[in-house]
GROMACS .gro file of C-alpha atoms in nm:
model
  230
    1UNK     CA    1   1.230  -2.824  -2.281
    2UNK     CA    2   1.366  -3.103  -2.514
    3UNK     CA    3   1.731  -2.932  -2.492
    4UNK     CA    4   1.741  -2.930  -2.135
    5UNK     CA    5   1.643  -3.293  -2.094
    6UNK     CA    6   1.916  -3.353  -2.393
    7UNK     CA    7   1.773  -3.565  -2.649
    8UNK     CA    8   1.937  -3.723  -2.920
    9UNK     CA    9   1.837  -3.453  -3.238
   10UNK     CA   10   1.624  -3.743  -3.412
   11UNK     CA   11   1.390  -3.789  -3.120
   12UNK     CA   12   1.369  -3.454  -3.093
   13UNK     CA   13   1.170  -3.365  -3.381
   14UNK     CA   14   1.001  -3.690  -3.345
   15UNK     CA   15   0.871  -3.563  -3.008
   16UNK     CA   16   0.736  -3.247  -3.118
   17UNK     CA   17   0.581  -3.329  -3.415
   18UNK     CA   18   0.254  -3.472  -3.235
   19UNK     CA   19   0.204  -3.149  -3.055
   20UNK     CA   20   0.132  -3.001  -3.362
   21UNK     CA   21  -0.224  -2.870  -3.402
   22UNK     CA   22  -0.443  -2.744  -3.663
   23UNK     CA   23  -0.241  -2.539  -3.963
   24UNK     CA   24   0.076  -2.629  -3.773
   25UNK     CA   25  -0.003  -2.989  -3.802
   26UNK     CA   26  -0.057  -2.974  -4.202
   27UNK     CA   27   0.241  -2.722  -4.246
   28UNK     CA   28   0.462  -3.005  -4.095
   29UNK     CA   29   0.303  -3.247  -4.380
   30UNK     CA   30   0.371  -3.059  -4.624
   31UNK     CA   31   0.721  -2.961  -4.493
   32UNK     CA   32   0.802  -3.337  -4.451
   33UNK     CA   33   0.693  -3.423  -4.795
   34UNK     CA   34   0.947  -3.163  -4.937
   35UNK     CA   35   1.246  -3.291  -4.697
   36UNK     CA   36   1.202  -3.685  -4.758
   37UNK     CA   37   1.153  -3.606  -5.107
   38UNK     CA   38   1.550  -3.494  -5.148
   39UNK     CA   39   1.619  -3.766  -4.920
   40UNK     CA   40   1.674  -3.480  -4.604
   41UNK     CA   41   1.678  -3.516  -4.250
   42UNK     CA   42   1.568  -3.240  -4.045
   43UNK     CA   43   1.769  -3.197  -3.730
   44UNK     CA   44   1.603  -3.027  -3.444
   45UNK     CA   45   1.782  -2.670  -3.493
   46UNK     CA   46   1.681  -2.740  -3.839
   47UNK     CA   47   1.301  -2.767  -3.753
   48UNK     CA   48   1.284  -2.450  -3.481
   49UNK     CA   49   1.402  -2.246  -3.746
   50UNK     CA   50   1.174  -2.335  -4.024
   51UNK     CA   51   0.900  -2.342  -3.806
   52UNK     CA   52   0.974  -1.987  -3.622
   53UNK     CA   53   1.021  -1.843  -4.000
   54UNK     CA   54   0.685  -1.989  -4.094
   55UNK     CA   55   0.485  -1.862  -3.759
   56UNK     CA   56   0.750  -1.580  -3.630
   57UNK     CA   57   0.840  -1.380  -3.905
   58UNK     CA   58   1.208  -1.190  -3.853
   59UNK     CA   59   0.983  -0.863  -3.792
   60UNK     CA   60   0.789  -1.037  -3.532
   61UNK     CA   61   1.102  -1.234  -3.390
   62UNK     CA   62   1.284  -0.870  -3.348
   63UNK     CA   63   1.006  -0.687  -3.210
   64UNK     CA   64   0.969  -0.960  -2.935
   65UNK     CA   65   1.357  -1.007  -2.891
   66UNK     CA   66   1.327  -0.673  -2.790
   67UNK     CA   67   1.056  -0.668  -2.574
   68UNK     CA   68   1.254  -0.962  -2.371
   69UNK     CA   69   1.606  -0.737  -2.352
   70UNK     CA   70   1.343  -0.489  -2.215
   71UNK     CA   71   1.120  -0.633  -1.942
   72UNK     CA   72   1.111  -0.504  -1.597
   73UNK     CA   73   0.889  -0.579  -1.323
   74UNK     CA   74   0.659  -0.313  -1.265
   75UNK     CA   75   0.567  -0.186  -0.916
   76UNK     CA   76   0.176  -0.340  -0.967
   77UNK     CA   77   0.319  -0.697  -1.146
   78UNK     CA   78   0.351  -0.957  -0.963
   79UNK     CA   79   0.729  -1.198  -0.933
   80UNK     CA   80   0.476  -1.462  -1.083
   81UNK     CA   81   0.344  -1.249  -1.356
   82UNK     CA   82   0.667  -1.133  -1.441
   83UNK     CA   83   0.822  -1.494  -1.472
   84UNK     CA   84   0.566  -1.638  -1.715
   85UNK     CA   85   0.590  -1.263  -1.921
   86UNK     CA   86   0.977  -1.370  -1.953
   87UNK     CA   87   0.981  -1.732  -2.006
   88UNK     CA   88   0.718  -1.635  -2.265
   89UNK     CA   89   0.989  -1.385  -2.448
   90UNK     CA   90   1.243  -1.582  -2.362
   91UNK     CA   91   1.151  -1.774  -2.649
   92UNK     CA   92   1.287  -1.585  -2.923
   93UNK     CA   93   1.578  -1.559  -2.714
   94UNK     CA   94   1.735  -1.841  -2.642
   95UNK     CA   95   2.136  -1.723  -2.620
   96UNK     CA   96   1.987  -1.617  -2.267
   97UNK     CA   97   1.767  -1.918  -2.178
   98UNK     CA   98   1.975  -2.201  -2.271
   99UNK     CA   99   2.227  -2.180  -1.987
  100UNK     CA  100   2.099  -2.159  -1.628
  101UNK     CA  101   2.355  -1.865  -1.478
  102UNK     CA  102   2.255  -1.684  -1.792
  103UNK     CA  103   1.893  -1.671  -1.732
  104UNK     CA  104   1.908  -1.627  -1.348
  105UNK     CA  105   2.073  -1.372  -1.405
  106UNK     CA  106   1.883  -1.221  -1.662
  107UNK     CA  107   1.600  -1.262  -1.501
  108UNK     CA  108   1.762  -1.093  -1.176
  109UNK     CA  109   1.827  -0.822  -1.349
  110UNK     CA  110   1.479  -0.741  -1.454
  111UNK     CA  111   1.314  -0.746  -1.096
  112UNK     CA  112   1.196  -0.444  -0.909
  113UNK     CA  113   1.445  -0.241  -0.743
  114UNK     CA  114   1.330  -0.325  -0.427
  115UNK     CA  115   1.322  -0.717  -0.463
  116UNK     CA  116   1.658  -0.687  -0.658
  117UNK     CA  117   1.858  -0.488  -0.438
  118UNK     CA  118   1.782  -0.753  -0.148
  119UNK     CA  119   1.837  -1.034  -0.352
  120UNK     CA  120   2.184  -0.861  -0.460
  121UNK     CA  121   2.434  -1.017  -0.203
  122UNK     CA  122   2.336  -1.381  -0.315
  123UNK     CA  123   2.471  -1.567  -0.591
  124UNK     CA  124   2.226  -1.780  -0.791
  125UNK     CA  125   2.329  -2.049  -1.024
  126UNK     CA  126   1.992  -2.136  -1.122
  127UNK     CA  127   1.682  -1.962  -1.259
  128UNK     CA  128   1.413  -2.137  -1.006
  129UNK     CA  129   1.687  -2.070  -0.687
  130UNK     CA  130   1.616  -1.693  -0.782
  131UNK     CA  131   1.241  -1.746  -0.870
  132UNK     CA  132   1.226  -1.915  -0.546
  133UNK     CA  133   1.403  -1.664  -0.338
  134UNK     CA  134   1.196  -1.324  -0.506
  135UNK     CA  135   0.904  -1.481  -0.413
  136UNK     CA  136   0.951  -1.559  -0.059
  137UNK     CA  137   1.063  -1.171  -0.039
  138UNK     CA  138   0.781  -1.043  -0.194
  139UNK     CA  139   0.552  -1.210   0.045
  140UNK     CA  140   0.773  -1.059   0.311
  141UNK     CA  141   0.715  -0.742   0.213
  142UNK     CA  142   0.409  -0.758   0.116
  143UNK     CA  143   0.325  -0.834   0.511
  144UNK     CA  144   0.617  -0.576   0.660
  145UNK     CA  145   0.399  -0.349   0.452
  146UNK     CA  146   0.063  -0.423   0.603
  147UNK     CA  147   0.212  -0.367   0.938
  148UNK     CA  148   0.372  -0.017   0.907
  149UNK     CA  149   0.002   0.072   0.734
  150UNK     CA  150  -0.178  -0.110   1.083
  151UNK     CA  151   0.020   0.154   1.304
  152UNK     CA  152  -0.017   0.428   1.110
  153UNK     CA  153  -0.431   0.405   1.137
  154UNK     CA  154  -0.537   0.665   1.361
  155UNK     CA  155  -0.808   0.530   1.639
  156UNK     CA  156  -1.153   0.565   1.545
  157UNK     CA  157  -1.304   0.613   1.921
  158UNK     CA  158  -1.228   0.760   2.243
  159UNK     CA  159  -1.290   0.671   2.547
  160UNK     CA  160  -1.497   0.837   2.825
  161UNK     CA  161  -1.173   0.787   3.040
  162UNK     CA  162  -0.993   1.002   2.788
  163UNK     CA  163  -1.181   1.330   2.858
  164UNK     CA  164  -1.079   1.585   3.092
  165UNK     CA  165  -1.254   1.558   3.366
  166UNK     CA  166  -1.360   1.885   3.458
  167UNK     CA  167  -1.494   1.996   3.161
  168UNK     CA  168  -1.827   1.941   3.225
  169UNK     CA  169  -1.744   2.132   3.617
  170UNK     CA  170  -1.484   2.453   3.419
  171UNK     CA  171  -1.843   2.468   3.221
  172UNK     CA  172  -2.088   2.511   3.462
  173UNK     CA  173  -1.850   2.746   3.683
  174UNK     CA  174  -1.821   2.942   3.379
  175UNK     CA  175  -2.213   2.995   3.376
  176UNK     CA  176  -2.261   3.045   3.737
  177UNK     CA  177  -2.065   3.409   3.726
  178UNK     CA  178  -2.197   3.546   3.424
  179UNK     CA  179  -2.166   3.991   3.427
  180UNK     CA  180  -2.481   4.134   3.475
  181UNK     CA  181  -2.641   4.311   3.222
  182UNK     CA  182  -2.816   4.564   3.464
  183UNK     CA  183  -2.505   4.689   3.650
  184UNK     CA  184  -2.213   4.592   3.503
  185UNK     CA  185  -2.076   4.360   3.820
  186UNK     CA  186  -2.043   3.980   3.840
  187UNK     CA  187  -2.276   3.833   4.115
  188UNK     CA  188  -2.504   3.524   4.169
  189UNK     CA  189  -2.890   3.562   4.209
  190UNK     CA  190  -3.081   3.834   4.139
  191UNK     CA  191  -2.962   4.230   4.132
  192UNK     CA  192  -3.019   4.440   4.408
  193UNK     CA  193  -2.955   4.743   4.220
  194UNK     CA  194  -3.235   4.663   3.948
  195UNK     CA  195  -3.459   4.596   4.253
  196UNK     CA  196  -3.377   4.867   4.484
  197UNK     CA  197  -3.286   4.763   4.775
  198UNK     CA  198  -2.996   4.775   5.030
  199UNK     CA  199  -2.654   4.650   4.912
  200UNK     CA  200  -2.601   4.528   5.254
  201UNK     CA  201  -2.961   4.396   5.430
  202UNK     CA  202  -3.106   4.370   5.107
  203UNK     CA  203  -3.418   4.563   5.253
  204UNK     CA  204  -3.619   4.814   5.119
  205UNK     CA  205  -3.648   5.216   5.211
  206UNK     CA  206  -3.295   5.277   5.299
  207UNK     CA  207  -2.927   5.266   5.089
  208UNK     CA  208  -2.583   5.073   5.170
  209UNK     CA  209  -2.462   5.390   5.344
  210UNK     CA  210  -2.762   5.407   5.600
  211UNK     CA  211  -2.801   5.118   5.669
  212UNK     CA  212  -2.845   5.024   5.997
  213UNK     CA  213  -2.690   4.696   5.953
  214UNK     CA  214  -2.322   4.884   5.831
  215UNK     CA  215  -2.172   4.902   6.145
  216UNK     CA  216  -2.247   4.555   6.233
  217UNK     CA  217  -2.078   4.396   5.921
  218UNK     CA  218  -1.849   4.632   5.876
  219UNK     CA  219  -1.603   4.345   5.985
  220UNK     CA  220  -1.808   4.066   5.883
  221UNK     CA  221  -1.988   4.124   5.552
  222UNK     CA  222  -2.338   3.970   5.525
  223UNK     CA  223  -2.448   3.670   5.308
  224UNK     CA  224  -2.555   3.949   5.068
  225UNK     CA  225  -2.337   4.159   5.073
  226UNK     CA  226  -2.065   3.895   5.048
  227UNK     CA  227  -2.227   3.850   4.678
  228UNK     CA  228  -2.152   4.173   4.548
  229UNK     CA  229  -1.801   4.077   4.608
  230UNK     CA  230  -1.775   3.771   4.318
   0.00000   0.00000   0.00000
């Protein structure tokens, strides 16, 4: 923070010295003490790096430097989670934080394939012009994505209007001319054959052939006889 508002080195230190807490705060005392006592001053470039070696270690410093060269934005991280996961490694890497093209572009390069191949055509100069931009195309997404999943639900009802109409009509036809288990035929009401009577008059005592009806339906078949002939 204190480079990019460009201090004078002196002020500086003198700056961050106060945010010093805790062991920090009496590792700085006794740092001092040793500094003023061969008449040193401690510039601020001076002061990150004594204070990174006494809190970062070089193991820890690599390990981290390399977790930074590393990060990309996984599919279930957020632009926003990813930003404050690199400007927290960016820390120990400050060849690519100091300059602004350096880290937008860093930074670009680290974004999810989909956000980064959009964001592609456009030339950033500054880290919050990209941070800006990734975000407004995440929401984007984000909502194009909700849509296509909207259409894609199938309907949960269906309405009378829907069904065929004749069902309920195809069902009851179906019924109505059922074969009969007695004779074999198809026919409506009950079977003359199981009762015994005329095919034609549907009388008693006589059968189809003498009947003395025959003649007089031979050209016009009676309302009996006409249902032997469903």
């Amino acid at each position: 923070m204190y480079d990019a508002l460009q201090f004078p080195e002196e002020v500086k230190v003198k700056l961050a010295v106060p945010m010093l807490k805790g062991n920090a705060k009496f590792w700085w005392i006794a740092m001092k003490a040793a500094v003023q006592g061969n008449g040193e001053q401690l510039t601020w470039e001076e002061f990150k790096g004594k204070f990174y070696n006494q809190y970062f270690p070089q193991s820890v410093r690599l390990v981290k430097q390399n977790e930074f060269l590393t990060l990309k934005q996984t599919e279930n991280m957020t632009v926003l989670e990813y930003a404050s996961k690199f400007n927290e490694l960016g820390r120990f890497c400050p060849q690519f934080m100091e300059e602004e093209i350096s880290k937008a572009n860093r930074f670009e390069q680290g974004l999810r394939y989909g956000i980064r191949s959009r964001l592609a055509v456009l030339l950033f100069t500054s880290y919050q012009d990209v941070l800006e931009k990734a975000l407004k195309l995440e929401a984007e997404l984000k909502r194009s994505e909700k849509e296509r999943s909207d259409q894609k639900r199938p309907k949960m009802t269906e309405s009378l209007s829907d069904r065929p109409q004749n069902l309920e009509s195809s069902t009851n036809k179906k019924k109505r001319f059922e074969v009969c288990t007695y004779c074999g035929k198809t026919h409506g009401g009950p079977c003359f054959k199981k009762m015994g009577v005329c095919f034609i008059c549907g009388q008693h005592g006589h059968l189809a052939r003498d009947c003395p009806n025959k003649k007089k339906n031979d050209s016009e078949p009676t309302e009996l006889g006409a249902q032997l002939l469903h």
